mmCIF file of C-alpha atoms and ligand atoms in Angstrom:
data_model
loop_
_atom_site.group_PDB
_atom_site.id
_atom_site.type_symbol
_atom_site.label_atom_id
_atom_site.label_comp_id
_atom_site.label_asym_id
_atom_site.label_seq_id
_atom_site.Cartn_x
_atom_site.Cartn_y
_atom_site.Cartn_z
ATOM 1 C CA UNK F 122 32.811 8.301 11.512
ATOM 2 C CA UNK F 123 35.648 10.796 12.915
ATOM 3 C CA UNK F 124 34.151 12.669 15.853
ATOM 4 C CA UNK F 125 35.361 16.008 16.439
ATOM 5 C CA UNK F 126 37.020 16.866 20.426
ATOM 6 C CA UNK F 127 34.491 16.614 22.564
ATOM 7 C CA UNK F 128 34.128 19.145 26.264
ATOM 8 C CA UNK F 129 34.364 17.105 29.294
ATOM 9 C CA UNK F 130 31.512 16.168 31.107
ATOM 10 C CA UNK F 131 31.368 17.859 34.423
ATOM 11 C CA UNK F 132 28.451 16.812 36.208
ATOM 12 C CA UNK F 133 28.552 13.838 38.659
ATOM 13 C CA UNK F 134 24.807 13.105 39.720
ATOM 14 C CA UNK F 135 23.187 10.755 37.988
ATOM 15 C CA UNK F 136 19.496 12.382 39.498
ATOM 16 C CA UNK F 137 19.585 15.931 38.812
ATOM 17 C CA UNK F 138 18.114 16.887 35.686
ATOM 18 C CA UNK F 139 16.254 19.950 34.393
ATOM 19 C CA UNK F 140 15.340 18.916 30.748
ATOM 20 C CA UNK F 141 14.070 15.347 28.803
ATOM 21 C CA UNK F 142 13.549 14.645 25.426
ATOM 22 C CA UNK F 143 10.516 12.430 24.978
ATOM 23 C CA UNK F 144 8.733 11.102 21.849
ATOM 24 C CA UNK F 145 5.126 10.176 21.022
ATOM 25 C CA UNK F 146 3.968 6.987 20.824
ATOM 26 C CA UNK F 147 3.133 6.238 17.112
ATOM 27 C CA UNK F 148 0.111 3.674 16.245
ATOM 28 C CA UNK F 149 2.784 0.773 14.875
ATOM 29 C CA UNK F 150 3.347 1.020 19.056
ATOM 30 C CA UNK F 151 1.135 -2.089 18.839
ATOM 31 C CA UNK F 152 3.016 -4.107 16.393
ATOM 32 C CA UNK F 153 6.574 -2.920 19.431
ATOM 33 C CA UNK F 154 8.833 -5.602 19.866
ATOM 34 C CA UNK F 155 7.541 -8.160 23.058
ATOM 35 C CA UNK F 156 9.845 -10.871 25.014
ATOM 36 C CA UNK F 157 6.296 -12.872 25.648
ATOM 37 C CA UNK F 158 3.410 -13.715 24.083
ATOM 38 C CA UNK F 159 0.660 -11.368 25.856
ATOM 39 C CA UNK F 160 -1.727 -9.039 23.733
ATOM 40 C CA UNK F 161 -0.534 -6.211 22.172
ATOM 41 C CA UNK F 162 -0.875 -2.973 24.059
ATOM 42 C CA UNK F 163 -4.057 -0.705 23.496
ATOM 43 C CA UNK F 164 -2.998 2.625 21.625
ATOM 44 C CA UNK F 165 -4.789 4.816 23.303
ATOM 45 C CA UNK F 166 -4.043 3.179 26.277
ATOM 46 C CA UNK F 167 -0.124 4.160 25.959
ATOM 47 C CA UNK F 168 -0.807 7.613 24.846
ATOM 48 C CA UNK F 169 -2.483 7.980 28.341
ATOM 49 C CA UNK F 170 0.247 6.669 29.964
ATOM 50 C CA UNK F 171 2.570 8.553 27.762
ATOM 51 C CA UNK F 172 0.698 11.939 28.405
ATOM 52 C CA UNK F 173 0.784 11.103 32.291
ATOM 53 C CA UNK F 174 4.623 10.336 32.248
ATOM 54 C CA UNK F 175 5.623 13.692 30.489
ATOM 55 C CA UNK F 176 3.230 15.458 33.341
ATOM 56 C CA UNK F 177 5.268 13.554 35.667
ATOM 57 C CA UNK F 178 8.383 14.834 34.213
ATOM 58 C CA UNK F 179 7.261 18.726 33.993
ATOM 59 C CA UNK F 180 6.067 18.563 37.841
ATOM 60 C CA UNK F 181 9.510 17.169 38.713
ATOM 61 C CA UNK F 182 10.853 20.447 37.422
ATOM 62 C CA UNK F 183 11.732 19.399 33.761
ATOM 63 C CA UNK F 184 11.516 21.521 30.461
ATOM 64 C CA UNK F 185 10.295 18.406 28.256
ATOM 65 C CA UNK F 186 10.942 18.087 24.389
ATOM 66 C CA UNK F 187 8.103 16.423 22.734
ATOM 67 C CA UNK F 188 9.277 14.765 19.391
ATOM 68 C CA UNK F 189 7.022 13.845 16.721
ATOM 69 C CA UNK F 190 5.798 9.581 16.764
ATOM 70 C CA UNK F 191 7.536 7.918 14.068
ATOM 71 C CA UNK F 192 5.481 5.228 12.180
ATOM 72 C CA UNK F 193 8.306 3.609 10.407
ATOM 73 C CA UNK F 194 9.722 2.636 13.700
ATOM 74 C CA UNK F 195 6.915 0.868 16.500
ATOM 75 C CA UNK F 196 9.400 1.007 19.247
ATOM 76 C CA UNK F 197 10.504 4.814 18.923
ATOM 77 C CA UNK F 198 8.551 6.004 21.924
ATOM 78 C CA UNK F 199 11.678 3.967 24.035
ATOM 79 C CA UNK F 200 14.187 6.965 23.115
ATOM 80 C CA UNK F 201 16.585 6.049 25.317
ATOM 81 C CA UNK F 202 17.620 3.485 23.538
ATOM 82 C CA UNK F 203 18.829 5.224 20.269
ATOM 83 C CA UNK F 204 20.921 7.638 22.250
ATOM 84 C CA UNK F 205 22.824 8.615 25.766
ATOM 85 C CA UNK F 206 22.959 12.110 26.716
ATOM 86 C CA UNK F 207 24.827 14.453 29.164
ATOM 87 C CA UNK F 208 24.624 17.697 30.045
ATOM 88 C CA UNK F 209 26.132 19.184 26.856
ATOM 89 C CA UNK F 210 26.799 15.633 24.873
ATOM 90 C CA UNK F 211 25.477 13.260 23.301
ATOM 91 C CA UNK F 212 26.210 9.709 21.858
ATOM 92 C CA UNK F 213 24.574 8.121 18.833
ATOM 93 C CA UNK F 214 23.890 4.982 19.599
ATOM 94 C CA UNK F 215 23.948 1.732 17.957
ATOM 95 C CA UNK F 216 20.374 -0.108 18.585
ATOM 96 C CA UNK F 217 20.679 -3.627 18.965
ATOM 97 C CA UNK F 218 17.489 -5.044 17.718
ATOM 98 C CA UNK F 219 17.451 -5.045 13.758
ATOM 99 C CA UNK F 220 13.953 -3.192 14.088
ATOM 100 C CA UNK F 221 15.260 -0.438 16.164
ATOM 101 C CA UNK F 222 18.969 0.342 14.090
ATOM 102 C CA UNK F 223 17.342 3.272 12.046
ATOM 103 C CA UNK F 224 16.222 5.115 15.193
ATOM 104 C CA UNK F 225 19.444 6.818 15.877
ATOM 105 C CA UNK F 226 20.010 8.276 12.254
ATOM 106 C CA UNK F 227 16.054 9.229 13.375
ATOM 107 C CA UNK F 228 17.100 11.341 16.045
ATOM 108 C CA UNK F 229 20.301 12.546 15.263
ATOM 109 C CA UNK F 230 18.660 16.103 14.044
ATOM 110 C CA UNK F 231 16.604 16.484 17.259
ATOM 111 C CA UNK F 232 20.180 15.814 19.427
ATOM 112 C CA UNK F 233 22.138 18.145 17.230
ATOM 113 C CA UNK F 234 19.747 20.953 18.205
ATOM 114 C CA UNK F 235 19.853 20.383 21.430
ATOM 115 C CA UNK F 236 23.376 19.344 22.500
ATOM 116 C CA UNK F 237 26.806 21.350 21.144
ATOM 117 C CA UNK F 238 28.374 17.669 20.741
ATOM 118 C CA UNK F 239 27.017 14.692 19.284
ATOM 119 C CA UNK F 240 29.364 11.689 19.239
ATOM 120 C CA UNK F 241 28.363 8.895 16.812
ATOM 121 C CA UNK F 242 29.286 5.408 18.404
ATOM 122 C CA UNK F 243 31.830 3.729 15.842
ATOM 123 C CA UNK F 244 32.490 0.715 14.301
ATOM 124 C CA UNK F 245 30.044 -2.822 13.673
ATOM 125 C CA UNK F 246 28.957 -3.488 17.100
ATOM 126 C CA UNK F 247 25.771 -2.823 19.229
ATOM 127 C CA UNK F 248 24.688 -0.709 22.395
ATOM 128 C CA UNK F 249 21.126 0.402 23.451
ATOM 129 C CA UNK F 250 20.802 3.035 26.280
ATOM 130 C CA UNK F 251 19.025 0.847 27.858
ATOM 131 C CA UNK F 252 21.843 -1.373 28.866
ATOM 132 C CA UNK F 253 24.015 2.232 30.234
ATOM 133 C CA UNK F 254 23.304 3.257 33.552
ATOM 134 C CA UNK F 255 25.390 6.226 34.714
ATOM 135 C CA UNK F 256 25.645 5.975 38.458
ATOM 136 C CA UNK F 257 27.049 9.595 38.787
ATOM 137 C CA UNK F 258 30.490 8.068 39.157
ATOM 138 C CA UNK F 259 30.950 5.795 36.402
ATOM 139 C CA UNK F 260 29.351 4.496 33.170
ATOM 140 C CA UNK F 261 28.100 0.664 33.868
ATOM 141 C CA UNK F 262 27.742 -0.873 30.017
ATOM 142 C CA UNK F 263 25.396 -4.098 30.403
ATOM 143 C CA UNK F 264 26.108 -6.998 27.662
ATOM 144 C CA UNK F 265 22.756 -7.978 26.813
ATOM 145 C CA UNK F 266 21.243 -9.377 23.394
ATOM 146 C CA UNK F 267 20.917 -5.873 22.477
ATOM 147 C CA UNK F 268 24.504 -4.602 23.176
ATOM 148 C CA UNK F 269 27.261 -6.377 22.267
ATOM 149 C CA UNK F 270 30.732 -6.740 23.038
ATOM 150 C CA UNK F 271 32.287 -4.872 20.404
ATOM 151 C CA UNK F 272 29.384 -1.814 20.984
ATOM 152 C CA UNK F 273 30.295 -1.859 24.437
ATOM 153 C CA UNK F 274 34.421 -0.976 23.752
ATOM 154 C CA UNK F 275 33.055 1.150 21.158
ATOM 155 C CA UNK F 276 31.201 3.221 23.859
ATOM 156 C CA UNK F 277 33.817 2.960 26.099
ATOM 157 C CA UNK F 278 35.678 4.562 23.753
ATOM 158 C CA UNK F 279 33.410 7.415 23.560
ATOM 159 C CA UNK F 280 32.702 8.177 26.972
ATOM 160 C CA UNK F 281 36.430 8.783 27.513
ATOM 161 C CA UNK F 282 36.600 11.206 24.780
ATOM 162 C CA UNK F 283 33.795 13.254 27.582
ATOM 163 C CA UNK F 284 36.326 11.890 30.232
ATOM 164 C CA UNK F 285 33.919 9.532 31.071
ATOM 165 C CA UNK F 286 35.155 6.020 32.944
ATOM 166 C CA UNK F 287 32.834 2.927 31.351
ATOM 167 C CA UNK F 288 33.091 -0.571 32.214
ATOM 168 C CA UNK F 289 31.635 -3.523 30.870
ATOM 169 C CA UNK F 290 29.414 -5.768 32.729
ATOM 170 C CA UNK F 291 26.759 -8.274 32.376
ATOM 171 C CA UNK F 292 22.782 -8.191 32.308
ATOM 172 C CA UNK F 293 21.426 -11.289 34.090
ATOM 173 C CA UNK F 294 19.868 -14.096 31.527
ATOM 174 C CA UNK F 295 16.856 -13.576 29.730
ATOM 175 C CA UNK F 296 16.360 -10.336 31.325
ATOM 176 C CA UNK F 297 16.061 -7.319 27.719
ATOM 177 C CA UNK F 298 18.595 -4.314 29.514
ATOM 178 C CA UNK F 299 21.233 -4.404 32.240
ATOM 179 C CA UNK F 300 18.790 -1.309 33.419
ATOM 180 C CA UNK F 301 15.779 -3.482 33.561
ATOM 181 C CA UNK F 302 16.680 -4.684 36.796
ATOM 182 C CA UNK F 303 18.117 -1.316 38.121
ATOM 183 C CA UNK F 304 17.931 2.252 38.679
ATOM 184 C CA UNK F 305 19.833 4.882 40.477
ATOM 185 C CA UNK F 306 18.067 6.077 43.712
ATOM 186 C CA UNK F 307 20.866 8.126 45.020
ATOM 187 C CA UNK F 308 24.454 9.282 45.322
ATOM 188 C CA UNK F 309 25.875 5.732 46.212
ATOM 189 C CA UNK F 310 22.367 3.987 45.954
ATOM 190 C CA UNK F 311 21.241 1.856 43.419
ATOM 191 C CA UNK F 312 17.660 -0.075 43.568
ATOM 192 C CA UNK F 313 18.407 -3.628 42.103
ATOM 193 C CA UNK F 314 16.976 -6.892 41.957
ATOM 194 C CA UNK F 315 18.449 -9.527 43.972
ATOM 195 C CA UNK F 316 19.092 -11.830 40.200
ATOM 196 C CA UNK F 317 21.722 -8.548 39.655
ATOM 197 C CA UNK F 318 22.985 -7.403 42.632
ATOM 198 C CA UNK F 319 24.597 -11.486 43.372
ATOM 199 C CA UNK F 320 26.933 -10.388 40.157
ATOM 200 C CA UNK F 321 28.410 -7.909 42.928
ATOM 201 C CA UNK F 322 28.395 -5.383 40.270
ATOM 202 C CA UNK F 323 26.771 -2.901 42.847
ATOM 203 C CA UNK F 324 29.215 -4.112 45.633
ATOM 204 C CA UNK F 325 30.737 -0.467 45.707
ATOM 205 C CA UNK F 326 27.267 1.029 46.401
ATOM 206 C CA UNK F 327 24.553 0.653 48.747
ATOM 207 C CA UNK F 328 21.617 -1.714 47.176
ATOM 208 C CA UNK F 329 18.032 -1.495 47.957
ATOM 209 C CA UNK F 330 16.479 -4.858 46.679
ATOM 210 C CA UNK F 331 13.197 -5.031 44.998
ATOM 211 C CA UNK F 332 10.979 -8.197 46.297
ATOM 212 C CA UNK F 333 10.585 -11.265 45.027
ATOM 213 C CA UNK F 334 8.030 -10.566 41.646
ATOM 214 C CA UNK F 335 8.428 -7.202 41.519
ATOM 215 C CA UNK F 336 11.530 -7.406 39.839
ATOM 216 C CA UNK F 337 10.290 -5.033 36.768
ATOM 217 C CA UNK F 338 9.944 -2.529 39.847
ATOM 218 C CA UNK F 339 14.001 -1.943 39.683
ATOM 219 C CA UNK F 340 13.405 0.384 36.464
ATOM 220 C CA UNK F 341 12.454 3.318 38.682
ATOM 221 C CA UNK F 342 13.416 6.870 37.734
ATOM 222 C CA UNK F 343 14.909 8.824 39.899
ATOM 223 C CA UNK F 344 14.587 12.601 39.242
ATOM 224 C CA UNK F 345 15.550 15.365 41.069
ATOM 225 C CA UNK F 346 13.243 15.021 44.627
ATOM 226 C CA UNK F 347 10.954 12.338 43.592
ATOM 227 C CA UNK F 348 11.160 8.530 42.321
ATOM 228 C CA UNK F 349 8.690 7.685 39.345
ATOM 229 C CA UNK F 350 7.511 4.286 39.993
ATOM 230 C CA UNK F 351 5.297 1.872 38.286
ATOM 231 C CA UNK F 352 2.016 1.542 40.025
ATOM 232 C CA UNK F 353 2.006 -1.917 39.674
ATOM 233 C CA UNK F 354 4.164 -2.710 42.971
ATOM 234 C CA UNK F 355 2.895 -1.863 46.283
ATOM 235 C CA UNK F 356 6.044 -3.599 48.126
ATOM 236 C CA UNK F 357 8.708 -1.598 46.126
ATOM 237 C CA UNK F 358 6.673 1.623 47.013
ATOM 238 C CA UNK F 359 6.478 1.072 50.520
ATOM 239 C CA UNK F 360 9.980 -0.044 51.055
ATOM 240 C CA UNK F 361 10.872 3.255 49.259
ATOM 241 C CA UNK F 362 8.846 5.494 51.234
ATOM 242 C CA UNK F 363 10.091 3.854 53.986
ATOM 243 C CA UNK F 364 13.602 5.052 53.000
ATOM 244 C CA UNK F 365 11.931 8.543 52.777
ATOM 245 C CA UNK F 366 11.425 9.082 49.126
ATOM 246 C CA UNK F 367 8.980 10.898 47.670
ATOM 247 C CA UNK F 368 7.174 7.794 44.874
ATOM 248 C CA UNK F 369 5.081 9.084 42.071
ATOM 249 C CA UNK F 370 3.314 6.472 40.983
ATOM 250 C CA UNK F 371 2.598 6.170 37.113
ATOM 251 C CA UNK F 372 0.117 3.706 35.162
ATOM 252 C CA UNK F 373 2.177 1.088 33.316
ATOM 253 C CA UNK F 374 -0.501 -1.418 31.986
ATOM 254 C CA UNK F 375 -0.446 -1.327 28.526
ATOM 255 C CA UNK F 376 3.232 0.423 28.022
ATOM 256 C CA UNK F 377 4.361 -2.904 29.566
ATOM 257 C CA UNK F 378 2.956 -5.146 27.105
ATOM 258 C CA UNK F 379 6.138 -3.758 24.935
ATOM 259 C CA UNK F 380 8.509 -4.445 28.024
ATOM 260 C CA UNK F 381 8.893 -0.697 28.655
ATOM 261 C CA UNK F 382 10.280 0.020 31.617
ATOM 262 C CA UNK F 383 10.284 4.042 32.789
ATOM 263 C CA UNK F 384 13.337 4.904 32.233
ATOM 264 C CA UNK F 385 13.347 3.705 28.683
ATOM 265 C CA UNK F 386 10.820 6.644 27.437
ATOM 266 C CA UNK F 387 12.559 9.999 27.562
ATOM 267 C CA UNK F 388 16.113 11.282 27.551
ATOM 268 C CA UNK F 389 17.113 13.503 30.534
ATOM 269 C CA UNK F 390 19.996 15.818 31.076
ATOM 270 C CA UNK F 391 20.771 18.527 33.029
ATOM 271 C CA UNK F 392 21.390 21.404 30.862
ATOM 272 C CA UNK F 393 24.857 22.716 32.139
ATOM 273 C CA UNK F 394 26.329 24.585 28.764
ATOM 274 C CA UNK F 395 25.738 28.161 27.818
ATOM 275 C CA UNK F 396 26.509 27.420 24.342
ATOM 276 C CA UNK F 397 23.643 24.885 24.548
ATOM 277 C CA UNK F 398 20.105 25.320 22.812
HETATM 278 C C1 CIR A 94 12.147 -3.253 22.822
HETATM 279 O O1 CIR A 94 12.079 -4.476 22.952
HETATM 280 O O2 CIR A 94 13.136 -2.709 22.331
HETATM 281 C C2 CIR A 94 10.990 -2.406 23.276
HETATM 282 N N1 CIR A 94 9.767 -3.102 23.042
HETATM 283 C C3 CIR A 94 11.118 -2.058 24.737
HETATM 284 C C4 CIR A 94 12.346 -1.250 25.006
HETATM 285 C C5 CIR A 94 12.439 -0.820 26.415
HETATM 286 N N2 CIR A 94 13.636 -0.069 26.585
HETATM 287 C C6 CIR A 94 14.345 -0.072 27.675
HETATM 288 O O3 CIR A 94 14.045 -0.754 28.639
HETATM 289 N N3 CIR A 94 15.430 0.706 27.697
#
């Protein structure tokens, strides 16, 4: 697909937002794809969850989006995988995981409506959201078994059409998204597990490490004044109050059981265009 010129994108913190795009879980949320071989999650269970992590989002000062759950697709409640967005942008992505491809064509009306361009990643290759972290200074692409090589270039690509600078780096082994073991916690501060931060990757940026077994802990979610944080680890919490930030802590049991992390379940963007819905 030909993408038409895209605006640049002007913001540069990677924590401000004032808007997300979420989506319900759907019941197939039980048959979502799983690394291990623990029980499936509890439905109900993960709409609790789910309804506490929009709450979580609205008293952080987002407007949320609430799309409708999508049965066809178990794994749709992770929308950031589908898609990256920006202030007035965003990018179709190319989901790595053969269950998960038809997610983007799935959300590609909801993005239109809410951003004045949508860039459709091109070529053959693979890239889930969940391997992008945007530090607020540059796009860090993770190669992971969901995003390949040729995925990555191809959203190189794109992100310099919103003048954008991407590189391509690498996810530890065995571990699902480069953003699984990291978050951004601040202008030059990135929370990381120790497995990710010996790649140097972060060596331009100041790294808070998560302990020893609380490495799922690194996919916090920074937004605005607060960090959303799993309530499963009381070590990460401490060491991040200690550092003075205000931790919301969010149930995780059964959500986890799909390897969802937090940052994997909405879509957030500060809205920055006037010519934007
Ligand atoms: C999957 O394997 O695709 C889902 N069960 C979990 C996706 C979590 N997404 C993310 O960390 N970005």
């Amino acid at each position: 697909m030909t993408n038409a010129p895209a605006k640049p994108v002007n913001n540069t913190c990677a924590y401000r937002f004032n808007r997300a795009i979420v989506r319900s879980p759907s019941r197939s949320v039980v048959n979502g794809l799983r690394a291990g071989d623990g029980s499936p999650p509890d439905y109900e269970g993960v709409t609790r969850e789910h309804a506490a992590y929009i709450e979580a989002l609205r008293a952080a000062g987002l407007g949320v989006s609430v799309l409708g759950p999508l049965e066809a697709f178990p794994d749709s409640v992770f929308v950031e995988d589908p898609a990256l967005v920006f202030g007035h942008a965003a990018i179709l992505l190319r989901p790595g995981a053969a269950s998960r491809f038809g997610e983007s064509a799935a959300i590609e009306a909801d993005l239109r409506s809410h951003f004045v361009d949508v860039i459709a990643l091109d070529g053959d290759g693979f890239a889930d959201g969940g391997d992008v972290l945007w530090t607020g200074r540059e796009v860090m692409i993770g190669l992971s078994d969901r995003t390949d090589e040729r995925g990555a270039q191809a959203l190189c690509a794109a992100l310099a059409t919103l003048g954008l600078a991407a590189k391509v780096v690498c996810t530890p082994a065995g571990v699902l998204h480069f953003k699984s073991d990291c978050s951004v916690l601040g202008d030059r501060r990135i929370l990381a597990t120790r497995r990710l931060a010996a790649s140097g990757v972060f060596d331009a940026y100041e790294v808070v490490l998560v302990p020893e077994g609380e490495e799922a802990a690194a996919n916090a979610l920074r937004i605005n004044d607060r960090v959303l944080l799993s309530d499963s680890f009381p070590t990460t919490r401490k060491r991040l109050e200690a550092l003075g930030f205000d931790v919301v802590l969010l149930a995780t049991r059964e959500i986890q059981k799909v390897d969802a992390g937090l940052s994997c379940m909405s879509l957030r963007y500060l809205h920055d265009s006037p010519d934007a819905n």
